[in-house]
mmCIF file of C-alpha atoms in Angstrom:
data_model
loop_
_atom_site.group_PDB
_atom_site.id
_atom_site.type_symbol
_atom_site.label_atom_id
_atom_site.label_comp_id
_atom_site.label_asym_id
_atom_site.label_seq_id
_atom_site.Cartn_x
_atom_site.Cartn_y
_atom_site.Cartn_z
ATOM 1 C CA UNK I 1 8.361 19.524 -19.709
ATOM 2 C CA UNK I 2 9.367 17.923 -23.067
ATOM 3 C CA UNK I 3 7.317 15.404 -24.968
ATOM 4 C CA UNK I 4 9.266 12.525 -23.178
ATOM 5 C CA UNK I 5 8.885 13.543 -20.087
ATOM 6 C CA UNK I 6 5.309 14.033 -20.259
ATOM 7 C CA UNK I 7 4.431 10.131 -22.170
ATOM 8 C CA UNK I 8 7.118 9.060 -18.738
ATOM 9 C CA UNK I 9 4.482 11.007 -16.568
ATOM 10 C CA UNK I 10 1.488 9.754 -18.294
ATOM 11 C CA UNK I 11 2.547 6.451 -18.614
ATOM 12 C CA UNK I 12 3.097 6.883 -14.481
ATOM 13 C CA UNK I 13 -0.504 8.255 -14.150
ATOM 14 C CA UNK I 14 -1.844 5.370 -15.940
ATOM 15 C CA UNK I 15 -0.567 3.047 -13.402
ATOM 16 C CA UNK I 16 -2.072 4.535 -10.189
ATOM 17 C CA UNK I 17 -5.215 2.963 -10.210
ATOM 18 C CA UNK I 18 -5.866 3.133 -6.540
ATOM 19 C CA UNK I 19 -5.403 6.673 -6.326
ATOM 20 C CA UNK I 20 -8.364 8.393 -3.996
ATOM 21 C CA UNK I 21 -7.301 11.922 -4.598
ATOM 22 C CA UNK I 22 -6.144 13.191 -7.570
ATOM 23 C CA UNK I 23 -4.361 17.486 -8.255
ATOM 24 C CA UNK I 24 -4.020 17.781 -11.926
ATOM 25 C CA UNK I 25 -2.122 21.157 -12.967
ATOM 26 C CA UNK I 26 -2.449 22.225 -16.368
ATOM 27 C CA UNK I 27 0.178 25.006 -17.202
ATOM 28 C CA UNK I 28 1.697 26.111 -20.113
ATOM 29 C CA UNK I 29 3.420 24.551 -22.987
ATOM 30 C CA UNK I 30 6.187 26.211 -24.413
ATOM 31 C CA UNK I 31 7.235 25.414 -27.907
ATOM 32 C CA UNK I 32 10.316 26.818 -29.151
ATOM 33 C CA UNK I 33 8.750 27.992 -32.117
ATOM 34 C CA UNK I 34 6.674 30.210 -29.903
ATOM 35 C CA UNK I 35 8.913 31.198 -27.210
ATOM 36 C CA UNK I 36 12.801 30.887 -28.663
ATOM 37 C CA UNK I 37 14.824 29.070 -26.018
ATOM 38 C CA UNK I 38 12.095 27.360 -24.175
ATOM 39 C CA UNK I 39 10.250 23.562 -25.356
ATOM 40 C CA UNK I 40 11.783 21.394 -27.881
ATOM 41 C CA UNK I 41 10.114 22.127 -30.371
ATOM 42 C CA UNK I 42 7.474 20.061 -30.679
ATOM 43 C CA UNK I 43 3.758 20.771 -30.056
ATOM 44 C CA UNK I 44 2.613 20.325 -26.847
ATOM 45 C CA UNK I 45 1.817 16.630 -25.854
ATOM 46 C CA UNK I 46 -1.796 14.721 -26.067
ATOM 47 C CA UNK I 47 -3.229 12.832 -23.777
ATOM 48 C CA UNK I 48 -3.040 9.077 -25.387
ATOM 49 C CA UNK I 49 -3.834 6.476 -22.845
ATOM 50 C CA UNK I 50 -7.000 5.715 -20.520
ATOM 51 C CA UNK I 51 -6.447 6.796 -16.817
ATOM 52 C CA UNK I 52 -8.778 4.177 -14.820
ATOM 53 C CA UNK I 53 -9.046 5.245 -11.222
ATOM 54 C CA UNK I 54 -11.712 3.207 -9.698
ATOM 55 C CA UNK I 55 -11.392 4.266 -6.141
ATOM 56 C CA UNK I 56 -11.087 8.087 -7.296
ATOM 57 C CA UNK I 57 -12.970 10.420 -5.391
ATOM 58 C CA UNK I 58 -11.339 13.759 -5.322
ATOM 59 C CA UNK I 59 -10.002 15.314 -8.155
ATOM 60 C CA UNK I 60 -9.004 19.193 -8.094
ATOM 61 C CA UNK I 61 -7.779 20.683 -11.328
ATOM 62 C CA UNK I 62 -6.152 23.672 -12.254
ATOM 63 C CA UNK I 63 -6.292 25.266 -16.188
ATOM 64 C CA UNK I 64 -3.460 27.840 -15.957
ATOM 65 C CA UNK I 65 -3.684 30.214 -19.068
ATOM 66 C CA UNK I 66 -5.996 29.824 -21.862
ATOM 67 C CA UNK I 67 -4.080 28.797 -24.650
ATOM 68 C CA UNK I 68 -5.126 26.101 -27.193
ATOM 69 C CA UNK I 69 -2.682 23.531 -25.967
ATOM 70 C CA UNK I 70 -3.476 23.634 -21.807
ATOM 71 C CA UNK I 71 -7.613 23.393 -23.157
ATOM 72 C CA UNK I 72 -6.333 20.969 -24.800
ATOM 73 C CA UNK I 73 -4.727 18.729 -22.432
ATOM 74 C CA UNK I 74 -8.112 19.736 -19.990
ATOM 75 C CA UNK I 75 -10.246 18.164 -22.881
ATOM 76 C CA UNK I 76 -8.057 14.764 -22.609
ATOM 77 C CA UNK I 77 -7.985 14.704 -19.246
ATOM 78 C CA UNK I 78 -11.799 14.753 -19.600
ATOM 79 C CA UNK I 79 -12.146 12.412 -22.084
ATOM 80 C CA UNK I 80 -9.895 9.864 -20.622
ATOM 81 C CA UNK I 81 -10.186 9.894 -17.087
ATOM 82 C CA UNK I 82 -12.739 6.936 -16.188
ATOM 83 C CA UNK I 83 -13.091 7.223 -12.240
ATOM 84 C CA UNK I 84 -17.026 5.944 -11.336
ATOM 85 C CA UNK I 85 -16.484 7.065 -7.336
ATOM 86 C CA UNK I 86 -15.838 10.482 -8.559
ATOM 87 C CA UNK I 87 -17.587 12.544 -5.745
ATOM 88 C CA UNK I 88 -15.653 15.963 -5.909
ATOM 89 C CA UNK I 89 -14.456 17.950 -8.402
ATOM 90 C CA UNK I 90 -12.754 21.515 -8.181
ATOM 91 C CA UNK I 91 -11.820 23.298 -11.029
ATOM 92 C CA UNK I 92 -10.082 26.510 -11.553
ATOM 93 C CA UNK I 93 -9.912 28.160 -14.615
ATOM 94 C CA UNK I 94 -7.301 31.206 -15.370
ATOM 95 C CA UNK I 95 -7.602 34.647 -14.191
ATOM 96 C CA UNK I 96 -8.104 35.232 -17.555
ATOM 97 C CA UNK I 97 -11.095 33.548 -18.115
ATOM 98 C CA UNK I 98 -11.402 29.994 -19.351
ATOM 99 C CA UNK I 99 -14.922 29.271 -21.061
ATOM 100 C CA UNK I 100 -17.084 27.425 -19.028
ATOM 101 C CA UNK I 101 -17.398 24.835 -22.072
ATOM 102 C CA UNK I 102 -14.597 23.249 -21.724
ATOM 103 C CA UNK I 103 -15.817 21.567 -18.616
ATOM 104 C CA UNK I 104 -18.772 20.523 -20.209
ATOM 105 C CA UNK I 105 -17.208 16.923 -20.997
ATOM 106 C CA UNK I 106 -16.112 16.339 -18.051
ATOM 107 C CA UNK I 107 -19.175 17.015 -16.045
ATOM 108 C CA UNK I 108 -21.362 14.422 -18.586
ATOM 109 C CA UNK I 109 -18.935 11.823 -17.698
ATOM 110 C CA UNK I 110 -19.272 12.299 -13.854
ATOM 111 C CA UNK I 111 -22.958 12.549 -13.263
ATOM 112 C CA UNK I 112 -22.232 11.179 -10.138
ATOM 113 C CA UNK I 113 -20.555 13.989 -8.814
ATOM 114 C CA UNK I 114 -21.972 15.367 -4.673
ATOM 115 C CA UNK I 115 -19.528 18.573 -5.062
ATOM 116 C CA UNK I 116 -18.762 20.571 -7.632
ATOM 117 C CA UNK I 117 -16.475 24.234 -6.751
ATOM 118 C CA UNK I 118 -15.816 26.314 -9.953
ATOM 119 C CA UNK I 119 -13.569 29.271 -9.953
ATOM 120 C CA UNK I 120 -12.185 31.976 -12.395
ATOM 121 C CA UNK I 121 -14.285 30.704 -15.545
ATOM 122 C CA UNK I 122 -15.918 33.204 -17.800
ATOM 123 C CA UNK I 123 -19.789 32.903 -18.149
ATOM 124 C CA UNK I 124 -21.053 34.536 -20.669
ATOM 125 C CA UNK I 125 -24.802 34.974 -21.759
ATOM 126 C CA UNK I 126 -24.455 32.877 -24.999
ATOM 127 C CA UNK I 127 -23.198 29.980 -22.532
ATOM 128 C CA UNK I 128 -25.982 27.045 -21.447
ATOM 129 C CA UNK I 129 -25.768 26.321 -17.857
ATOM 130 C CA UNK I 130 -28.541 24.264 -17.249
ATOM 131 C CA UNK I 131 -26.764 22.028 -19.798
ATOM 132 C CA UNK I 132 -23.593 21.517 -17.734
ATOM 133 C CA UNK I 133 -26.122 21.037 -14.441
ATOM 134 C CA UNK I 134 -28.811 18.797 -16.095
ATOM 135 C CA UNK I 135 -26.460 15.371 -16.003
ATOM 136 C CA UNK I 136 -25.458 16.558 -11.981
ATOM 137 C CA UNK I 137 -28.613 14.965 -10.424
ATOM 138 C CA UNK I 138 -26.802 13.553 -7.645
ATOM 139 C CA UNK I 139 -24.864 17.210 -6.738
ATOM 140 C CA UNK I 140 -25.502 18.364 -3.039
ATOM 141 C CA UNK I 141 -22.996 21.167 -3.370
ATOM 142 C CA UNK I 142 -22.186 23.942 -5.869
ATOM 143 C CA UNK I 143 -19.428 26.680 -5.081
ATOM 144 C CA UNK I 144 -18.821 29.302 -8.152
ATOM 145 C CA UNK I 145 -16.539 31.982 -7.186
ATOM 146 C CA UNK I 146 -14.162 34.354 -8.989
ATOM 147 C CA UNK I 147 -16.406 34.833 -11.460
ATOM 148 C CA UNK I 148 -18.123 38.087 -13.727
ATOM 149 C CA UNK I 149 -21.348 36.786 -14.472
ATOM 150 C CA UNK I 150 -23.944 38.241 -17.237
ATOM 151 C CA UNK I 151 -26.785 39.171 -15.641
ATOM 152 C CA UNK I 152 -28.729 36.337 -17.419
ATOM 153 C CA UNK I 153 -26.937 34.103 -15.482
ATOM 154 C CA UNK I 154 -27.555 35.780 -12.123
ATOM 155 C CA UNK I 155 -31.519 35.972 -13.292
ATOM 156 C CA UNK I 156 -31.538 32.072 -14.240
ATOM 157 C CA UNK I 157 -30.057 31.258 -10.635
ATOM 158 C CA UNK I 158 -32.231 34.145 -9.162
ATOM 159 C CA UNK I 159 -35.810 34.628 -10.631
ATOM 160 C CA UNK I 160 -37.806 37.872 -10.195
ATOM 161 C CA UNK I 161 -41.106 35.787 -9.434
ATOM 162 C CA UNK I 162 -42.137 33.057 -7.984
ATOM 163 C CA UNK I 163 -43.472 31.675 -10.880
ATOM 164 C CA UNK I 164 -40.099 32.242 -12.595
ATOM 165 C CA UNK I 165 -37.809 28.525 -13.596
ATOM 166 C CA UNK I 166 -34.888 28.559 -11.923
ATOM 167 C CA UNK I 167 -31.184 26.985 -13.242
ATOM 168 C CA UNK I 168 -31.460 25.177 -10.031
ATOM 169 C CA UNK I 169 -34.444 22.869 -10.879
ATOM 170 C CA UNK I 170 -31.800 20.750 -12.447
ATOM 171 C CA UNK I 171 -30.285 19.952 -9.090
ATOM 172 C CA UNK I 172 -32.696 18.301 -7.363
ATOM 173 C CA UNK I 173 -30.251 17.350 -4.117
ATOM 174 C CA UNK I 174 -28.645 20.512 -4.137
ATOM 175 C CA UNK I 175 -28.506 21.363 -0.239
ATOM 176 C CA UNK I 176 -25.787 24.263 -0.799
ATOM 177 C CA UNK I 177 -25.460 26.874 -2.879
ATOM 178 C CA UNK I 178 -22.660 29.671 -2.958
ATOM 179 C CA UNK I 179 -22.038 32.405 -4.940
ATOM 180 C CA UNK I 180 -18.648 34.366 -3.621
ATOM 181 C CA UNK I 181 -16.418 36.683 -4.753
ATOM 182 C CA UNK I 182 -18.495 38.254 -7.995
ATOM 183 C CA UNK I 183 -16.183 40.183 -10.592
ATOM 184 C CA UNK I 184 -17.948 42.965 -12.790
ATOM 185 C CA UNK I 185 -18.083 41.980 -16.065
#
């Protein structure tokens, strides 16, 4: 998609503020500088205007590689998307491992979020998860899957005592909890 296109599709976006459901696919830019005979040349496109869904409650988004311009676009999206019902949110990251930081943003603007699914995102031990849980007071359901874990984060979900704090003390709703399909890291 050239620059255009993508202002014509944002521009569209903008306008749909009675969406209730929301699929956001983030794939690859291709510049022509970087890949001869694909793009226009120019670098990939920004995210300019505020998307205002007030009767949003689903959105599901998909980061397809991990390239500087798709984060990009992610960190927009999270920065501009203004949807107060929010009450689901899926995101996948690449197979190739998108940092869990880059949906910190978007996880302080939703506090309001009930479910939260997270899929192919790389965790590593340097990461702060309670940070990306603390705002989430209101979640009732966390799903992380396709993911290789450190083993600090399976010890902060999972303590060896009783006496032990637990990642989950931040989630104060939470009702359901999965863990599925674990990837050594």
């Amino acid at each position: 998609m050239d620059s255009a296109l993508f202002q014509n599709a944002e521009t569209l976006l903008a306008g749909c503020y009675n969406l209730k459901e929301l699929s956001w696919n983030i794939s690859r830019w291709y510049s022509a500088d970087a890949y001869p005979g694909f793009g226009d040349g120019s670098s990939a496109p920004r995210i300019s205007l505020d998307l205002k869904f007030p009767l949003l409650q689903s959105l599901h988004s998909v980061i397809e590689n991990v390239e500087d311009a798709a984060l990009e676009v992610f960190h927009d999206m999270a920065n501009r998307i203004d949807a107060p019902k929010l009450r689901s949110l899926i995101i996948e990251g690449s197979p190739y491992g998108t940092e869990l930081r880059w949906m910190g943003l978007l996880l302080r603007r939703n506090p309001q979020l009930q479910e939260l699914r997270i899929s192919y995102f790389s965790l590593k031990e340097s990461d702060y998860w309670e940070d990306f849980f603390t705002p989430l007071t209101e979640l009732k359901t966390l799903i992380i899957s396709r993911v290789s874990p450190p083993n600090e984060f399976l010890q902060s979900i999972f303590p060896s005592s009783r006496d032990s704090e637990t990642v989950l003390r931040y989630l104060p709703n939470l009702d359901r909890f999965v863990i599925e399909w674990l990837h050594q890291g």
